[in-house]
GROMACS .gro file of C-alpha atoms in nm:
model
  263
    1MET     CA    1   0.605  10.568   6.011
    2SER     CA    2   0.702  10.254   6.202
    3LEU     CA    3   0.941   9.996   6.073
    4SER     CA    4   0.672   9.734   6.087
    5VAL     CA    5   0.440   9.940   5.856
    6LEU     CA    6   0.726  10.011   5.612
    7GLY     CA    7   0.803   9.638   5.613
    8GLY     CA    8   0.439   9.565   5.536
    9LEU     CA    9   0.433   9.810   5.242
   10ALA     CA   10   0.753   9.658   5.104
   11LEU     CA   11   0.604   9.314   5.124
   12ALA     CA   12   0.288   9.434   4.950
   13VAL     CA   13   0.485   9.594   4.669
   14SER     CA   14   0.695   9.276   4.637
   15THR     CA   15   0.386   9.064   4.615
   16VAL     CA   16   0.224   9.283   4.343
   17SER     CA   17   0.550   9.285   4.149
   18HIS     CA   18   0.572   8.909   4.169
   19ALA     CA   19   0.211   8.872   4.053
   20ASP     CA   20   0.277   9.101   3.758
   21THR     CA   21   0.575   8.893   3.641
   22ALA     CA   22   0.426   8.555   3.709
   23VAL     CA   23   0.450   8.310   3.414
   24ARG     CA   24   0.109   8.162   3.314
   25THR     CA   25   0.114   7.792   3.209
   26ILE     CA   26  -0.070   7.726   2.881
   27LYS     CA   27  -0.178   7.370   2.808
   28VAL     CA   28  -0.157   7.296   2.434
   29ALA     CA   29  -0.305   6.992   2.259
   30THR     CA   30  -0.110   6.895   1.947
   31ALA     CA   31  -0.187   6.625   1.690
   32ALA     CA   32  -0.063   6.290   1.805
   33GLU     CA   33  -0.022   6.106   1.467
   34SER     CA   34   0.012   6.360   1.187
   35LYS     CA   35   0.382   6.340   1.099
   36PRO     CA   36   0.539   6.581   0.988
   37LEU     CA   37   0.263   6.825   1.081
   38SER     CA   38   0.277   6.706   1.443
   39TRP     CA   39   0.320   6.383   1.628
   40GLY     CA   40   0.396   6.254   1.969
   41ALA     CA   41   0.150   6.069   2.194
   42ILE     CA   42   0.094   6.144   2.565
   43GLY     CA   43   0.427   6.126   2.749
   44VAL     CA   44   0.628   6.183   2.428
   45GLU     CA   45   0.764   6.521   2.338
   46PRO     CA   46   0.565   6.651   2.044
   47GLN     CA   47   0.764   6.699   1.716
   48GLY     CA   48   0.692   6.843   1.380
   49TYR     CA   49   0.601   7.179   1.213
   50GLU     CA   50   0.335   7.288   1.460
   51PRO     CA   51   0.528   7.205   1.784
   52ASP     CA   52   0.833   7.386   1.644
   53LEU     CA   53   0.611   7.685   1.556
   54LEU     CA   54   0.458   7.678   1.907
   55ARG     CA   55   0.808   7.685   2.056
   56ALA     CA   56   0.887   7.986   1.842
   57ILE     CA   57   0.572   8.162   1.948
   58ASN     CA   58   0.650   8.085   2.314
   59ALA     CA   59   0.996   8.235   2.273
   60LYS     CA   60   0.834   8.563   2.181
   61LEU     CA   61   0.592   8.540   2.475
   62PRO     CA   62   0.797   8.488   2.786
   63GLN     CA   63   0.485   8.566   3.000
   64TYR     CA   64   0.358   8.216   2.909
   65LYS     CA   65   0.493   7.867   2.936
   66PHE     CA   66   0.352   7.637   2.669
   67VAL     CA   67   0.311   7.274   2.784
   68MET     CA   68   0.233   7.053   2.485
   69GLU     CA   69   0.046   6.714   2.481
   70GLY     CA   70  -0.034   6.493   2.186
   71ALA     CA   71  -0.401   6.405   2.142
   72ALA     CA   72  -0.639   6.273   1.877
   73GLU     CA   73  -0.834   6.548   1.688
   74ILE     CA   74  -1.167   6.471   1.851
   75ALA     CA   75  -1.006   6.477   2.194
   76GLN     CA   76  -0.839   6.810   2.112
   77GLU     CA   77  -1.160   6.989   2.036
   78THR     CA   78  -1.354   6.828   2.322
   79GLY     CA   79  -1.074   6.922   2.568
   80LEU     CA   80  -1.052   7.270   2.428
   81ALA     CA   81  -1.431   7.323   2.466
   82THR     CA   82  -1.423   7.211   2.829
   83GLY     CA   83  -1.106   7.408   2.920
   84LYS     CA   84  -0.885   7.107   2.970
   85TYR     CA   85  -0.664   7.269   2.703
   86ASP     CA   86  -0.603   7.635   2.647
   87MET     CA   87  -0.495   7.596   2.288
   88ALA     CA   88  -0.488   7.329   2.012
   89THR     CA   89  -0.314   7.284   1.678
   90SER     CA   90  -0.394   7.020   1.419
   91GLY     CA   91  -0.404   7.191   1.086
   92PHE     CA   92  -0.749   7.329   1.174
   93TYR     CA   93  -0.953   7.513   0.910
   94MET     CA   94  -1.159   7.818   0.984
   95ALA     CA   95  -1.527   7.725   1.009
   96PRO     CA   96  -1.843   7.916   1.146
   97ALA     CA   97  -1.903   7.666   1.418
   98ARG     CA   98  -1.540   7.688   1.536
   99ASN     CA   99  -1.555   8.072   1.528
  100LYS     CA  100  -1.843   8.071   1.766
  101GLN     CA  101  -1.694   7.811   1.997
  102PHE     CA  102  -1.337   7.917   2.019
  103LEU     CA  103  -1.115   8.221   2.000
  104ILE     CA  104  -0.915   8.203   1.678
  105PRO     CA  105  -0.616   8.441   1.603
  106SER     CA  106  -0.677   8.595   1.259
  107ASN     CA  107  -0.321   8.531   1.147
  108PRO     CA  108  -0.289   8.171   1.007
  109GLU     CA  109  -0.036   7.921   1.142
  110GLY     CA  110   0.016   7.765   0.799
  111ALA     CA  111  -0.167   7.635   0.488
  112SER     CA  112  -0.298   7.301   0.387
  113LEU     CA  113  -0.244   7.218   0.019
  114MET     CA  114  -0.470   6.962  -0.132
  115LYS     CA  115  -0.288   6.774  -0.400
  116ILE     CA  116  -0.338   6.471  -0.637
  117TYR     CA  117  -0.092   6.179  -0.619
  118SER     CA  118  -0.077   5.958  -0.936
  119ARG     CA  119   0.173   5.751  -1.137
  120LYS     CA  120   0.420   5.953  -1.345
  121ASP     CA  121   0.295   5.789  -1.662
  122SER     CA  122  -0.062   5.914  -1.599
  123ASN     CA  123  -0.230   6.213  -1.757
  124ILE     CA  124  -0.366   6.329  -1.423
  125ASN     CA  125  -0.280   6.684  -1.336
  126ASP     CA  126  -0.597   6.843  -1.187
  127MET     CA  127  -0.942   6.743  -1.063
  128LYS     CA  128  -1.104   6.732  -1.405
  129ASP     CA  129  -0.852   6.463  -1.506
  130LEU     CA  130  -0.996   6.233  -1.236
  131VAL     CA  131  -1.313   6.176  -1.438
  132GLY     CA  132  -1.339   5.799  -1.517
  133LYS     CA  133  -1.043   5.722  -1.283
  134ASN     CA  134  -1.038   5.487  -0.989
  135ILE     CA  135  -0.966   5.711  -0.697
  136VAL     CA  136  -0.857   5.594  -0.347
  137PRO     CA  137  -1.164   5.595  -0.110
  138VAL     CA  138  -1.164   5.890   0.127
  139THR     CA  139  -1.254   5.903   0.497
  140ALA     CA  140  -1.624   5.967   0.542
  141GLY     CA  141  -1.685   6.316   0.676
  142GLY     CA  142  -1.314   6.407   0.660
  143GLY     CA  143  -1.155   6.717   0.494
  144VAL     CA  144  -1.087   6.538   0.162
  145PHE     CA  145  -1.445   6.398   0.156
  146LYS     CA  146  -1.584   6.753   0.207
  147PHE     CA  147  -1.351   6.905  -0.054
  148VAL     CA  148  -1.429   6.647  -0.321
  149ASN     CA  149  -1.803   6.680  -0.267
  150GLN     CA  150  -1.794   7.052  -0.275
  151TRP     CA  151  -1.589   7.043  -0.598
  152GLN     CA  152  -1.835   6.804  -0.749
  153GLN     CA  153  -2.124   7.037  -0.667
  154GLU     CA  154  -1.945   7.332  -0.822
  155ASN     CA  155  -1.843   7.126  -1.133
  156PRO     CA  156  -2.154   6.923  -1.208
  157GLY     CA  157  -2.042   6.847  -1.564
  158TYR     CA  158  -1.756   6.637  -1.429
  159LYS     CA  159  -1.867   6.319  -1.255
  160LEU     CA  160  -1.603   6.162  -1.023
  161ASN     CA  161  -1.604   5.798  -0.917
  162ILE     CA  162  -1.499   5.832  -0.553
  163SER     CA  163  -1.631   5.647  -0.254
  164ALA     CA  164  -1.624   5.705   0.123
  165SER     CA  165  -1.471   5.461   0.365
  166SER     CA  166  -1.432   5.432   0.740
  167ALA     CA  167  -1.119   5.212   0.707
  168GLY     CA  168  -0.814   5.391   0.837
  169VAL     CA  169  -0.560   5.262   0.583
  170PRO     CA  170  -0.225   5.444   0.628
  171TYR     CA  171  -0.148   5.680   0.344
  172PRO     CA  172   0.195   5.517   0.270
  173ASP     CA  173   0.001   5.197   0.187
  174ARG     CA  174  -0.235   5.399  -0.028
  175LEU     CA  175   0.052   5.542  -0.223
  176LYS     CA  176   0.184   5.198  -0.277
  177GLU     CA  177  -0.158   5.093  -0.408
  178VAL     CA  178  -0.147   5.380  -0.654
  179GLN     CA  179   0.201   5.270  -0.763
  180GLY     CA  180   0.079   4.909  -0.803
  181GLY     CA  181  -0.223   5.011  -1.010
  182LYS     CA  182  -0.500   4.920  -0.774
  183TYR     CA  183  -0.601   5.287  -0.783
  184ASP     CA  184  -0.529   5.567  -1.033
  185ALA     CA  185  -0.498   5.859  -0.786
  186LEU     CA  186  -0.496   5.964  -0.426
  187VAL     CA  187  -0.628   6.300  -0.304
  188LEU     CA  188  -0.472   6.424   0.020
  189PRO     CA  189  -0.340   6.736   0.191
  190SER     CA  190   0.040   6.749   0.122
  191ASN     CA  191   0.143   6.823   0.482
  192LEU     CA  192   0.137   6.459   0.598
  193GLY     CA  193   0.485   6.365   0.468
  194GLU     CA  194   0.380   6.208   0.135
  195GLN     CA  195   0.689   6.334  -0.045
  196THR     CA  196   0.921   6.172   0.212
  197VAL     CA  197   0.738   5.837   0.160
  198ILE     CA  198   0.765   5.871  -0.217
  199ASP     CA  199   1.135   5.948  -0.194
  200ASN     CA  200   1.222   5.681   0.070
  201LEU     CA  201   1.032   5.400  -0.110
  202LYS     CA  202   1.146   5.532  -0.454
  203LEU     CA  203   0.782   5.531  -0.578
  204ASP     CA  204   0.717   5.634  -0.940
  205ILE     CA  205   0.459   5.884  -0.811
  206LYS     CA  206   0.401   6.245  -0.925
  207THR     CA  207   0.243   6.519  -0.730
  208SER     CA  208   0.009   6.781  -0.876
  209GLU     CA  209   0.006   7.151  -0.807
  210PRO     CA  210  -0.240   7.241  -0.525
  211VAL     CA  211  -0.603   7.189  -0.627
  212ALA     CA  212  -0.726   7.357  -0.319
  213ILE     CA  213  -0.559   7.567  -0.059
  214ASN     CA  214  -0.690   7.626   0.301
  215ASN     CA  215  -0.531   7.842   0.571
  216THR     CA  216  -0.485   7.663   0.900
  217TYR     CA  217  -0.532   7.821   1.238
  218ILE     CA  218  -0.465   7.781   1.611
  219LEU     CA  219  -0.777   7.728   1.819
  220ILE     CA  220  -0.791   7.885   2.176
  221HIS     CA  221  -1.041   7.808   2.453
  222ARG     CA  222  -1.298   8.085   2.472
  223SER     CA  223  -1.272   8.267   2.803
  224ASP     CA  224  -1.209   8.628   2.917
  225GLU     CA  225  -0.870   8.527   3.049
  226ASN     CA  226  -0.771   8.394   2.707
  227LYS     CA  227  -0.854   8.706   2.512
  228ALA     CA  228  -0.514   8.852   2.589
  229LEU     CA  229  -0.352   8.518   2.495
  230ALA     CA  230  -0.525   8.514   2.162
  231ASP     CA  231  -0.406   8.871   2.083
  232ASP     CA  232  -0.050   8.786   2.191
  233VAL     CA  233  -0.034   8.467   1.979
  234ASN     CA  234  -0.189   8.657   1.678
  235LYS     CA  235   0.086   8.920   1.700
  236ALA     CA  236   0.358   8.657   1.737
  237LEU     CA  237   0.227   8.463   1.433
  238LYS     CA  238   0.244   8.775   1.212
  239GLU     CA  239   0.605   8.839   1.327
  240LEU     CA  240   0.709   8.483   1.265
  241ARG     CA  241   0.562   8.493   0.916
  242ASP     CA  242   0.724   8.833   0.835
  243ASP     CA  243   1.065   8.732   0.961
  244GLY     CA  244   1.072   8.408   0.757
  245THR     CA  245   1.061   8.171   1.052
  246MET     CA  246   0.741   8.002   0.937
  247SER     CA  247   0.884   7.949   0.584
  248LYS     CA  248   1.205   7.797   0.733
  249LEU     CA  249   0.998   7.549   0.946
  250SER     CA  250   0.783   7.467   0.653
  251GLN     CA  251   1.092   7.384   0.441
  252LYS     CA  252   1.228   7.179   0.725
  253TRP     CA  253   0.923   6.965   0.783
  254PHE     CA  254   0.741   6.965   0.447
  255GLY     CA  255   1.016   7.011   0.198
  256GLU     CA  256   0.841   7.309   0.050
  257ASP     CA  257   0.728   7.656   0.158
  258VAL     CA  258   0.357   7.629   0.217
  259VAL     CA  259   0.353   7.980   0.373
  260LYS     CA  260   0.362   8.144   0.023
  261TYR     CA  261   0.020   7.989  -0.042
  262ILE     CA  262  -0.144   8.151   0.261
  263LYS     CA  263  -0.439   8.347   0.147
   0.00000   0.00000   0.00000
């Protein structure tokens, strides 16, 4: 066999080997303004629980390079559907429509704990205690709105006085309104940094035990190429939960271990 043929074979083997070890770039959309879950707008390195978890996942999957970019939730799901992003994280709940549209690893990436925030001198500890109380308006169509309405349907004997609002009032201001007596209670997922605000502002606010728990999941753009990615991420999530990494990150960012609440 001639040297030129041998050289060609060597080049072909080298090319195949390089292709096998090539690192695939994965574009990931993270929440832009959901501190401490995730924050960091375009051009700013994302920080928070989910970005740290994504880095831990990536460390277990060297065949990929995760490139994160902060985006609003509506932009995340739109970009994921069109293929602009390969993955997205924003405390997403499992839902039939999402199951059809996206690939979703079966292992959760965390848990969202719905809690009630009220003054320490109140008798509010669970949803039934909110009857007759002035509750902070909730965002129309949002997760809290859906939860409260579902709870009301399941508990028709308890009528809650809660209204929907399109006004995006920051939750630190809402906590101060509860402290000041404008409202009796605020219902929110606890992964938004409420306890840090309460501690930093020295608010006389207490936090209930979870009144609802929802697993949260990573969404992946549905394509044949991404089926392997979904399987790899699913495996890494289980390993990170089993080895305690997820619990450590939860303690770091939320001040509590939300992982123990995962269903």
